[in-house]
PDB file of N, CA and C in Angstrom:
ATOM      1  N   UNK A   1       7.607  -4.339  -8.516  1.00 90.00           N
ATOM      2  CA  UNK A   1       8.041  -3.194  -7.745  1.00 90.00           C
ATOM      3  C   UNK A   1       9.546  -3.238  -7.508  1.00 90.00           C
ATOM      4  N   UNK A   2      10.082  -4.436  -7.338  1.00 93.00           N
ATOM      5  CA  UNK A   2      11.525  -4.559  -7.128  1.00 93.00           C
ATOM      6  C   UNK A   2      12.275  -4.073  -8.360  1.00 93.00           C
ATOM      7  N   UNK A   3      11.774  -4.403  -9.558  1.00 96.00           N
ATOM      8  CA  UNK A   3      12.414  -3.918 -10.790  1.00 96.00           C
ATOM      9  C   UNK A   3      12.386  -2.397 -10.860  1.00 96.00           C
ATOM     10  N   UNK A   4      11.263  -1.800 -10.460  1.00 94.00           N
ATOM     11  CA  UNK A   4      11.153  -0.340 -10.458  1.00 94.00           C
ATOM     12  C   UNK A   4      12.160   0.278  -9.487  1.00 94.00           C
ATOM     13  N   UNK A   5      12.273  -0.292  -8.294  1.00 96.00           N
ATOM     14  CA  UNK A   5      13.220   0.224  -7.303  1.00 96.00           C
ATOM     15  C   UNK A   5      14.653   0.090  -7.806  1.00 96.00           C
ATOM     16  N   UNK A   6      14.971  -1.055  -8.402  1.00 96.00           N
ATOM     17  CA  UNK A   6      16.320  -1.241  -8.950  1.00 96.00           C
ATOM     18  C   UNK A   6      16.614  -0.243 -10.069  1.00 96.00           C
ATOM     19  N   UNK A   7      15.639  -0.006 -10.927  1.00 96.00           N
ATOM     20  CA  UNK A   7      15.816   0.955 -12.023  1.00 96.00           C
ATOM     21  C   UNK A   7      15.995   2.365 -11.484  1.00 96.00           C
ATOM     22  N   UNK A   8      15.174   2.749 -10.512  1.00 95.00           N
ATOM     23  CA  UNK A   8      15.292   4.089  -9.911  1.00 95.00           C
ATOM     24  C   UNK A   8      16.648   4.265  -9.254  1.00 95.00           C
ATOM     25  N   UNK A   9      17.094   3.254  -8.529  1.00 95.00           N
ATOM     26  CA  UNK A   9      18.391   3.343  -7.868  1.00 95.00           C
ATOM     27  C   UNK A   9      19.523   3.414  -8.889  1.00 95.00           C
ATOM     28  N   UNK A  10      19.428   2.647  -9.961  1.00 96.00           N
ATOM     29  CA  UNK A  10      20.458   2.681 -11.009  1.00 96.00           C
ATOM     30  C   UNK A  10      20.507   4.044 -11.686  1.00 96.00           C
ATOM     31  N   UNK A  11      19.355   4.627 -11.907  1.00 96.00           N
ATOM     32  CA  UNK A  11      19.278   5.916 -12.600  1.00 96.00           C
ATOM     33  C   UNK A  11      19.802   7.058 -11.736  1.00 96.00           C
ATOM     34  N   UNK A  12      19.370   7.096 -10.468  1.00 93.00           N
ATOM     35  CA  UNK A  12      19.703   8.230  -9.600  1.00 93.00           C
ATOM     36  C   UNK A  12      20.822   7.925  -8.606  1.00 93.00           C
ATOM     37  N   UNK A  13      21.152   6.652  -8.444  1.00 95.00           N
ATOM     38  CA  UNK A  13      22.192   6.298  -7.494  1.00 95.00           C
ATOM     39  C   UNK A  13      21.686   6.130  -6.071  1.00 95.00           C
ATOM     40  N   UNK A  14      20.414   6.368  -5.865  1.00 96.00           N
ATOM     41  CA  UNK A  14      19.801   6.209  -4.546  1.00 96.00           C
ATOM     42  C   UNK A  14      18.298   6.390  -4.667  1.00 96.00           C
ATOM     43  N   UNK A  15      17.589   6.030  -3.613  1.00 97.00           N
ATOM     44  CA  UNK A  15      16.146   6.272  -3.514  1.00 97.00           C
ATOM     45  C   UNK A  15      15.928   6.993  -2.199  1.00 97.00           C
ATOM     46  N   UNK A  16      15.347   8.152  -2.264  1.00 97.00           N
ATOM     47  CA  UNK A  16      15.145   8.950  -1.053  1.00 97.00           C
ATOM     48  C   UNK A  16      13.730   8.847  -0.493  1.00 97.00           C
ATOM     49  N   UNK A  17      12.727   8.707  -1.363  1.00 97.00           N
ATOM     50  CA  UNK A  17      11.336   8.742  -0.920  1.00 97.00           C
ATOM     51  C   UNK A  17      10.517   7.749  -1.732  1.00 97.00           C
ATOM     52  N   UNK A  18       9.628   7.044  -1.047  1.00 97.00           N
ATOM     53  CA  UNK A  18       8.588   6.272  -1.722  1.00 97.00           C
ATOM     54  C   UNK A  18       7.259   6.733  -1.155  1.00 97.00           C
ATOM     55  N   UNK A  19       6.357   7.128  -2.040  1.00 97.00           N
ATOM     56  CA  UNK A  19       5.003   7.495  -1.636  1.00 97.00           C
ATOM     57  C   UNK A  19       4.060   6.421  -2.165  1.00 97.00           C
ATOM     58  N   UNK A  20       3.490   5.653  -1.248  1.00 96.00           N
ATOM     59  CA  UNK A  20       2.468   4.667  -1.591  1.00 96.00           C
ATOM     60  C   UNK A  20       1.129   5.384  -1.562  1.00 96.00           C
ATOM     61  N   UNK A  21       0.467   5.433  -2.709  1.00 95.00           N
ATOM     62  CA  UNK A  21      -0.784   6.184  -2.798  1.00 95.00           C
ATOM     63  C   UNK A  21      -1.760   5.457  -3.721  1.00 95.00           C
ATOM     64  N   UNK A  22      -2.069   4.221  -3.380  1.00 90.00           N
ATOM     65  CA  UNK A  22      -3.014   3.448  -4.186  1.00 90.00           C
ATOM     66  C   UNK A  22      -4.294   3.247  -3.397  1.00 90.00           C
ATOM     67  N   UNK A  23      -5.375   3.141  -4.094  1.00 91.00           N
ATOM     68  CA  UNK A  23      -6.624   2.861  -3.415  1.00 91.00           C
ATOM     69  C   UNK A  23      -7.724   2.544  -4.407  1.00 91.00           C
ATOM     70  N   UNK A  24      -8.358   1.417  -4.204  1.00 96.00           N
ATOM     71  CA  UNK A  24      -9.541   1.070  -4.985  1.00 96.00           C
ATOM     72  C   UNK A  24     -10.655   0.724  -4.004  1.00 96.00           C
ATOM     73  N   UNK A  25     -11.860   0.980  -4.409  1.00 95.00           N
ATOM     74  CA  UNK A  25     -13.027   0.724  -3.577  1.00 95.00           C
ATOM     75  C   UNK A  25     -14.030  -0.080  -4.383  1.00 95.00           C
ATOM     76  N   UNK A  26     -14.528  -1.136  -3.783  1.00 95.00           N
ATOM     77  CA  UNK A  26     -15.639  -1.885  -4.350  1.00 95.00           C
ATOM     78  C   UNK A  26     -16.811  -1.693  -3.400  1.00 95.00           C
ATOM     79  N   UNK A  27     -17.778  -0.916  -3.803  1.00 95.00           N
ATOM     80  CA  UNK A  27     -18.908  -0.596  -2.934  1.00 95.00           C
ATOM     81  C   UNK A  27     -20.051  -1.576  -3.179  1.00 95.00           C
ATOM     82  N   UNK A  28     -20.592  -2.075  -2.100  1.00 97.00           N
ATOM     83  CA  UNK A  28     -21.729  -2.979  -2.193  1.00 97.00           C
ATOM     84  C   UNK A  28     -21.841  -3.796  -0.924  1.00 97.00           C
ATOM     85  N   UNK A  29     -22.956  -4.504  -0.799  1.00 97.00           N
ATOM     86  CA  UNK A  29     -23.129  -5.372   0.356  1.00 97.00           C
ATOM     87  C   UNK A  29     -22.060  -6.465   0.306  1.00 97.00           C
ATOM     88  N   UNK A  30     -21.457  -6.726   1.461  1.00 97.00           N
ATOM     89  CA  UNK A  30     -20.339  -7.666   1.531  1.00 97.00           C
ATOM     90  C   UNK A  30     -20.680  -9.008   0.905  1.00 97.00           C
ATOM     91  N   UNK A  31     -21.804  -9.573   1.284  1.00 97.00           N
ATOM     92  CA  UNK A  31     -22.149 -10.917   0.813  1.00 97.00           C
ATOM     93  C   UNK A  31     -22.651 -10.947  -0.627  1.00 97.00           C
ATOM     94  N   UNK A  32     -22.899  -9.799  -1.207  1.00 97.00           N
ATOM     95  CA  UNK A  32     -23.316  -9.726  -2.610  1.00 97.00           C
ATOM     96  C   UNK A  32     -22.145  -9.398  -3.528  1.00 97.00           C
ATOM     97  N   UNK A  33     -21.022  -9.063  -2.948  1.00 97.00           N
ATOM     98  CA  UNK A  33     -19.825  -8.741  -3.732  1.00 97.00           C
ATOM     99  C   UNK A  33     -18.949  -9.986  -3.787  1.00 97.00           C
ATOM    100  N   UNK A  34     -18.560 -10.414  -4.979  1.00 97.00           N
ATOM    101  CA  UNK A  34     -17.737 -11.624  -5.086  1.00 97.00           C
ATOM    102  C   UNK A  34     -16.415 -11.493  -4.311  1.00 97.00           C
ATOM    103  N   UNK A  35     -15.964 -12.571  -3.718  1.00 97.00           N
ATOM    104  CA  UNK A  35     -14.716 -12.554  -2.966  1.00 97.00           C
ATOM    105  C   UNK A  35     -13.532 -12.150  -3.838  1.00 97.00           C
ATOM    106  N   UNK A  36     -13.599 -12.435  -5.129  1.00 98.00           N
ATOM    107  CA  UNK A  36     -12.522 -12.026  -6.028  1.00 98.00           C
ATOM    108  C   UNK A  36     -12.370 -10.505  -6.035  1.00 98.00           C
ATOM    109  N   UNK A  37     -13.480  -9.817  -5.905  1.00 98.00           N
ATOM    110  CA  UNK A  37     -13.450  -8.349  -5.874  1.00 98.00           C
ATOM    111  C   UNK A  37     -12.825  -7.873  -4.561  1.00 98.00           C
ATOM    112  N   UNK A  38     -13.242  -8.452  -3.444  1.00 97.00           N
ATOM    113  CA  UNK A  38     -12.638  -8.096  -2.151  1.00 97.00           C
ATOM    114  C   UNK A  38     -11.142  -8.391  -2.167  1.00 97.00           C
ATOM    115  N   UNK A  39     -10.763  -9.515  -2.751  1.00 97.00           N
ATOM    116  CA  UNK A  39      -9.354  -9.894  -2.836  1.00 97.00           C
ATOM    117  C   UNK A  39      -8.548  -8.855  -3.611  1.00 97.00           C
ATOM    118  N   UNK A  40      -9.093  -8.383  -4.720  1.00 98.00           N
ATOM    119  CA  UNK A  40      -8.389  -7.373  -5.521  1.00 98.00           C
ATOM    120  C   UNK A  40      -8.221  -6.070  -4.743  1.00 98.00           C
ATOM    121  N   UNK A  41      -9.239  -5.681  -3.982  1.00 97.00           N
ATOM    122  CA  UNK A  41      -9.149  -4.466  -3.168  1.00 97.00           C
ATOM    123  C   UNK A  41      -8.024  -4.603  -2.150  1.00 97.00           C
ATOM    124  N   UNK A  42      -7.964  -5.735  -1.456  1.00 97.00           N
ATOM    125  CA  UNK A  42      -6.920  -5.950  -0.450  1.00 97.00           C
ATOM    126  C   UNK A  42      -5.544  -6.041  -1.112  1.00 97.00           C
ATOM    127  N   UNK A  43      -5.465  -6.684  -2.267  1.00 97.00           N
ATOM    128  CA  UNK A  43      -4.181  -6.780  -2.960  1.00 97.00           C
ATOM    129  C   UNK A  43      -3.655  -5.404  -3.354  1.00 97.00           C
ATOM    130  N   UNK A  44      -4.523  -4.539  -3.804  1.00 97.00           N
ATOM    131  CA  UNK A  44      -4.091  -3.192  -4.198  1.00 97.00           C
ATOM    132  C   UNK A  44      -3.800  -2.330  -2.984  1.00 97.00           C
ATOM    133  N   UNK A  45      -4.757  -2.256  -2.072  1.00 97.00           N
ATOM    134  CA  UNK A  45      -4.677  -1.279  -0.979  1.00 97.00           C
ATOM    135  C   UNK A  45      -3.727  -1.662   0.141  1.00 97.00           C
ATOM    136  N   UNK A  46      -3.502  -2.924   0.358  1.00 97.00           N
ATOM    137  CA  UNK A  46      -2.617  -3.353   1.445  1.00 97.00           C
ATOM    138  C   UNK A  46      -1.353  -4.010   0.904  1.00 97.00           C
ATOM    139  N   UNK A  47      -1.518  -5.059   0.118  1.00 97.00           N
ATOM    140  CA  UNK A  47      -0.345  -5.777  -0.371  1.00 97.00           C
ATOM    141  C   UNK A  47       0.475  -4.945  -1.354  1.00 97.00           C
ATOM    142  N   UNK A  48      -0.173  -4.070  -2.099  1.00 97.00           N
ATOM    143  CA  UNK A  48       0.573  -3.176  -2.985  1.00 97.00           C
ATOM    144  C   UNK A  48       1.525  -2.280  -2.203  1.00 97.00           C
ATOM    145  N   UNK A  49       1.047  -1.745  -1.088  1.00 97.00           N
ATOM    146  CA  UNK A  49       1.891  -0.907  -0.232  1.00 97.00           C
ATOM    147  C   UNK A  49       3.016  -1.725   0.381  1.00 97.00           C
ATOM    148  N   UNK A  50       2.689  -2.945   0.809  1.00 98.00           N
ATOM    149  CA  UNK A  50       3.716  -3.796   1.401  1.00 98.00           C
ATOM    150  C   UNK A  50       4.784  -4.158   0.375  1.00 98.00           C
ATOM    151  N   UNK A  51       4.367  -4.413  -0.858  1.00 97.00           N
ATOM    152  CA  UNK A  51       5.338  -4.686  -1.918  1.00 97.00           C
ATOM    153  C   UNK A  51       6.255  -3.498  -2.163  1.00 97.00           C
ATOM    154  N   UNK A  52       5.685  -2.302  -2.150  1.00 97.00           N
ATOM    155  CA  UNK A  52       6.501  -1.101  -2.329  1.00 97.00           C
ATOM    156  C   UNK A  52       7.521  -0.938  -1.220  1.00 97.00           C
ATOM    157  N   UNK A  53       7.074  -1.103   0.014  1.00 98.00           N
ATOM    158  CA  UNK A  53       7.983  -0.978   1.163  1.00 98.00           C
ATOM    159  C   UNK A  53       9.072  -2.051   1.110  1.00 98.00           C
ATOM    160  N   UNK A  54       8.677  -3.254   0.759  1.00 98.00           N
ATOM    161  CA  UNK A  54       9.632  -4.365   0.679  1.00 98.00           C
ATOM    162  C   UNK A  54      10.708  -4.088  -0.367  1.00 98.00           C
ATOM    163  N   UNK A  55      10.334  -3.419  -1.452  1.00 98.00           N
ATOM    164  CA  UNK A  55      11.278  -3.129  -2.530  1.00 98.00           C
ATOM    165  C   UNK A  55      12.282  -2.041  -2.162  1.00 98.00           C
ATOM    166  N   UNK A  56      11.854  -1.026  -1.405  1.00 98.00           N
ATOM    167  CA  UNK A  56      12.763   0.099  -1.128  1.00 98.00           C
ATOM    168  C   UNK A  56      13.508  -0.001   0.197  1.00 98.00           C
ATOM    169  N   UNK A  57      12.999  -0.767   1.145  1.00 98.00           N
ATOM    170  CA  UNK A  57      13.660  -0.818   2.454  1.00 98.00           C
ATOM    171  C   UNK A  57      15.118  -1.253   2.389  1.00 98.00           C
ATOM    172  N   UNK A  58      15.502  -2.213   1.539  1.00 97.00           N
ATOM    173  CA  UNK A  58      16.931  -2.534   1.457  1.00 97.00           C
ATOM    174  C   UNK A  58      17.795  -1.333   1.044  1.00 97.00           C
ATOM    175  N   UNK A  59      17.278  -0.497   0.147  1.00 98.00           N
ATOM    176  CA  UNK A  59      18.018   0.700  -0.263  1.00 98.00           C
ATOM    177  C   UNK A  59      18.092   1.704   0.879  1.00 98.00           C
ATOM    178  N   UNK A  60      16.972   1.906   1.560  1.00 98.00           N
ATOM    179  CA  UNK A  60      16.956   2.828   2.705  1.00 98.00           C
ATOM    180  C   UNK A  60      17.945   2.375   3.772  1.00 98.00           C
ATOM    181  N   UNK A  61      17.980   1.085   4.051  1.00 98.00           N
ATOM    182  CA  UNK A  61      18.895   0.579   5.072  1.00 98.00           C
ATOM    183  C   UNK A  61      20.344   0.760   4.657  1.00 98.00           C
ATOM    184  N   UNK A  62      20.644   0.473   3.402  1.00 97.00           N
ATOM    185  CA  UNK A  62      22.017   0.632   2.896  1.00 97.00           C
ATOM    186  C   UNK A  62      22.450   2.091   2.951  1.00 97.00           C
ATOM    187  N   UNK A  63      21.548   2.992   2.605  1.00 97.00           N
ATOM    188  CA  UNK A  63      21.832   4.434   2.619  1.00 97.00           C
ATOM    189  C   UNK A  63      21.796   5.016   4.026  1.00 97.00           C
ATOM    190  N   UNK A  64      21.149   4.277   4.920  1.00 98.00           N
ATOM    191  CA  UNK A  64      20.891   4.733   6.287  1.00 98.00           C
ATOM    192  C   UNK A  64      19.973   5.955   6.312  1.00 98.00           C
ATOM    193  N   UNK A  65      19.117   6.043   5.289  1.00 98.00           N
ATOM    194  CA  UNK A  65      18.123   7.109   5.223  1.00 98.00           C
ATOM    195  C   UNK A  65      17.083   6.757   4.171  1.00 98.00           C
ATOM    196  N   UNK A  66      15.941   7.412   4.274  1.00 98.00           N
ATOM    197  CA  UNK A  66      14.862   7.224   3.318  1.00 98.00           C
ATOM    198  C   UNK A  66      13.534   7.506   3.998  1.00 98.00           C
ATOM    199  N   UNK A  67      12.581   7.927   3.209  1.00 98.00           N
ATOM    200  CA  UNK A  67      11.263   8.268   3.735  1.00 98.00           C
ATOM    201  C   UNK A  67      10.218   7.418   3.029  1.00 98.00           C
ATOM    202  N   UNK A  68       9.406   6.727   3.810  1.00 98.00           N
ATOM    203  CA  UNK A  68       8.300   5.934   3.292  1.00 98.00           C
ATOM    204  C   UNK A  68       7.006   6.581   3.753  1.00 98.00           C
ATOM    205  N   UNK A  69       6.185   7.002   2.800  1.00 97.00           N
ATOM    206  CA  UNK A  69       4.902   7.628   3.105  1.00 97.00           C
ATOM    207  C   UNK A  69       3.796   6.701   2.625  1.00 97.00           C
ATOM    208  N   UNK A  70       2.951   6.273   3.546  1.00 96.00           N
ATOM    209  CA  UNK A  70       1.787   5.458   3.210  1.00 96.00           C
ATOM    210  C   UNK A  70       0.539   6.312   3.372  1.00 96.00           C
ATOM    211  N   UNK A  71      -0.075   6.684   2.269  1.00 95.00           N
ATOM    212  CA  UNK A  71      -1.304   7.462   2.296  1.00 95.00           C
ATOM    213  C   UNK A  71      -2.457   6.513   2.592  1.00 95.00           C
ATOM    214  N   UNK A  72      -3.032   6.625   3.778  1.00 93.00           N
ATOM    215  CA  UNK A  72      -3.997   5.629   4.231  1.00 93.00           C
ATOM    216  C   UNK A  72      -5.441   6.009   3.886  1.00 93.00           C
ATOM    217  N   UNK A  73      -5.871   7.194   4.103  1.00 91.00           N
ATOM    218  CA  UNK A  73      -7.228   7.708   3.895  1.00 91.00           C
ATOM    219  C   UNK A  73      -8.076   7.518   5.147  1.00 91.00           C
ATOM    220  N   UNK A  74      -9.197   8.159   5.144  1.00 91.00           N
ATOM    221  CA  UNK A  74     -10.110   8.102   6.285  1.00 91.00           C
ATOM    222  C   UNK A  74     -10.610   6.676   6.513  1.00 91.00           C
ATOM    223  N   UNK A  75     -10.586   5.844   5.461  1.00 91.00           N
ATOM    224  CA  UNK A  75     -11.039   4.464   5.574  1.00 91.00           C
ATOM    225  C   UNK A  75     -10.218   3.633   6.541  1.00 91.00           C
ATOM    226  N   UNK A  76      -9.048   4.098   6.913  1.00 93.00           N
ATOM    227  CA  UNK A  76      -8.240   3.395   7.897  1.00 93.00           C
ATOM    228  C   UNK A  76      -8.572   3.786   9.322  1.00 93.00           C
ATOM    229  N   UNK A  77      -9.469   4.743   9.482  1.00 94.00           N
ATOM    230  CA  UNK A  77      -9.832   5.239  10.805  1.00 94.00           C
ATOM    231  C   UNK A  77     -11.312   5.052  11.114  1.00 94.00           C
ATOM    232  N   UNK A  78     -12.132   5.110  10.084  1.00 95.00           N
ATOM    233  CA  UNK A  78     -13.586   4.962  10.231  1.00 95.00           C
ATOM    234  C   UNK A  78     -14.091   3.985   9.181  1.00 95.00           C
ATOM    235  N   UNK A  79     -15.056   3.153   9.514  1.00 94.00           N
ATOM    236  CA  UNK A  79     -15.587   2.231   8.517  1.00 94.00           C
ATOM    237  C   UNK A  79     -16.252   2.975   7.356  1.00 94.00           C
ATOM    238  N   UNK A  80     -16.021   2.478   6.159  1.00 92.00           N
ATOM    239  CA  UNK A  80     -16.663   3.030   4.971  1.00 92.00           C
ATOM    240  C   UNK A  80     -17.918   2.202   4.700  1.00 92.00           C
ATOM    241  N   UNK A  81     -19.102   2.821   4.735  1.00 94.00           N
ATOM    242  CA  UNK A  81     -20.326   2.053   4.483  1.00 94.00           C
ATOM    243  C   UNK A  81     -20.268   1.337   3.130  1.00 94.00           C
ATOM    244  N   UNK A  82     -20.642   0.079   3.127  1.00 96.00           N
ATOM    245  CA  UNK A  82     -20.641  -0.750   1.930  1.00 96.00           C
ATOM    246  C   UNK A  82     -19.244  -0.889   1.312  1.00 96.00           C
ATOM    247  N   UNK A  83     -18.211  -0.717   2.125  1.00 96.00           N
ATOM    248  CA  UNK A  83     -16.832  -0.849   1.654  1.00 96.00           C
ATOM    249  C   UNK A  83     -16.014  -1.735   2.583  1.00 96.00           C
ATOM    250  N   UNK A  84     -16.492  -2.954   2.832  1.00 96.00           N
ATOM    251  CA  UNK A  84     -15.829  -3.842   3.795  1.00 96.00           C
ATOM    252  C   UNK A  84     -14.387  -4.137   3.406  1.00 96.00           C
ATOM    253  N   UNK A  85     -14.141  -4.482   2.151  1.00 96.00           N
ATOM    254  CA  UNK A  85     -12.779  -4.784   1.709  1.00 96.00           C
ATOM    255  C   UNK A  85     -11.879  -3.568   1.812  1.00 96.00           C
ATOM    256  N   UNK A  86     -12.408  -2.416   1.430  1.00 96.00           N
ATOM    257  CA  UNK A  86     -11.648  -1.167   1.508  1.00 96.00           C
ATOM    258  C   UNK A  86     -11.284  -0.855   2.955  1.00 96.00           C
ATOM    259  N   UNK A  87     -12.271  -0.904   3.835  1.00 96.00           N
ATOM    260  CA  UNK A  87     -12.029  -0.608   5.244  1.00 96.00           C
ATOM    261  C   UNK A  87     -11.039  -1.599   5.840  1.00 96.00           C
ATOM    262  N   UNK A  88     -11.215  -2.874   5.561  1.00 96.00           N
ATOM    263  CA  UNK A  88     -10.303  -3.890   6.094  1.00 96.00           C
ATOM    264  C   UNK A  88      -8.877  -3.641   5.607  1.00 96.00           C
ATOM    265  N   UNK A  89      -8.724  -3.312   4.332  1.00 97.00           N
ATOM    266  CA  UNK A  89      -7.382  -3.097   3.790  1.00 97.00           C
ATOM    267  C   UNK A  89      -6.734  -1.847   4.367  1.00 97.00           C
ATOM    268  N   UNK A  90      -7.502  -0.794   4.553  1.00 96.00           N
ATOM    269  CA  UNK A  90      -6.936   0.444   5.085  1.00 96.00           C
ATOM    270  C   UNK A  90      -6.648   0.339   6.580  1.00 96.00           C
ATOM    271  N   UNK A  91      -7.483  -0.389   7.336  1.00 96.00           N
ATOM    272  CA  UNK A  91      -7.161  -0.656   8.745  1.00 96.00           C
ATOM    273  C   UNK A  91      -5.902  -1.510   8.820  1.00 96.00           C
ATOM    274  N   UNK A  92      -5.781  -2.488   7.925  1.00 96.00           N
ATOM    275  CA  UNK A  92      -4.578  -3.321   7.876  1.00 96.00           C
ATOM    276  C   UNK A  92      -3.347  -2.500   7.548  1.00 96.00           C
ATOM    277  N   UNK A  93      -3.503  -1.556   6.648  1.00 96.00           N
ATOM    278  CA  UNK A  93      -2.388  -0.684   6.284  1.00 96.00           C
ATOM    279  C   UNK A  93      -1.950   0.159   7.471  1.00 96.00           C
ATOM    280  N   UNK A  94      -2.918   0.608   8.259  1.00 95.00           N
ATOM    281  CA  UNK A  94      -2.583   1.346   9.486  1.00 95.00           C
ATOM    282  C   UNK A  94      -1.751   0.493  10.424  1.00 95.00           C
ATOM    283  N   UNK A  95      -2.142  -0.758  10.574  1.00 96.00           N
ATOM    284  CA  UNK A  95      -1.382  -1.666  11.423  1.00 96.00           C
ATOM    285  C   UNK A  95       0.000  -1.929  10.872  1.00 96.00           C
ATOM    286  N   UNK A  96       0.097  -2.086   9.588  1.00 96.00           N
ATOM    287  CA  UNK A  96       1.394  -2.309   8.940  1.00 96.00           C
ATOM    288  C   UNK A  96       2.310  -1.101   9.103  1.00 96.00           C
ATOM    289  N   UNK A  97       1.727   0.070   8.942  1.00 93.00           N
ATOM    290  CA  UNK A  97       2.531   1.309   9.001  1.00 93.00           C
ATOM    291  C   UNK A  97       3.042   1.562  10.389  1.00 93.00           C
TER     292      UNK A  97
END
């Protein structure tokens, strides 16, 4: 993500907006779903957004402007049945945001 931010800044001379809009869902009973699957959901839905923010915030601070939009989804407000990893990641994203 840092390479993408550097490339965007080099091309346009600044970064004005980052829209984080990733989301994957692994549906199933928590204890029947491998932890590797839950880990991938959290890595995409929470850590992916954090990586994006981490990459652009230095540019926003230098410019003294910038807009970061984190698209959270209803899963950050209400539990998704059979979506423990998804719900946990989206609630975490709400806390991060």
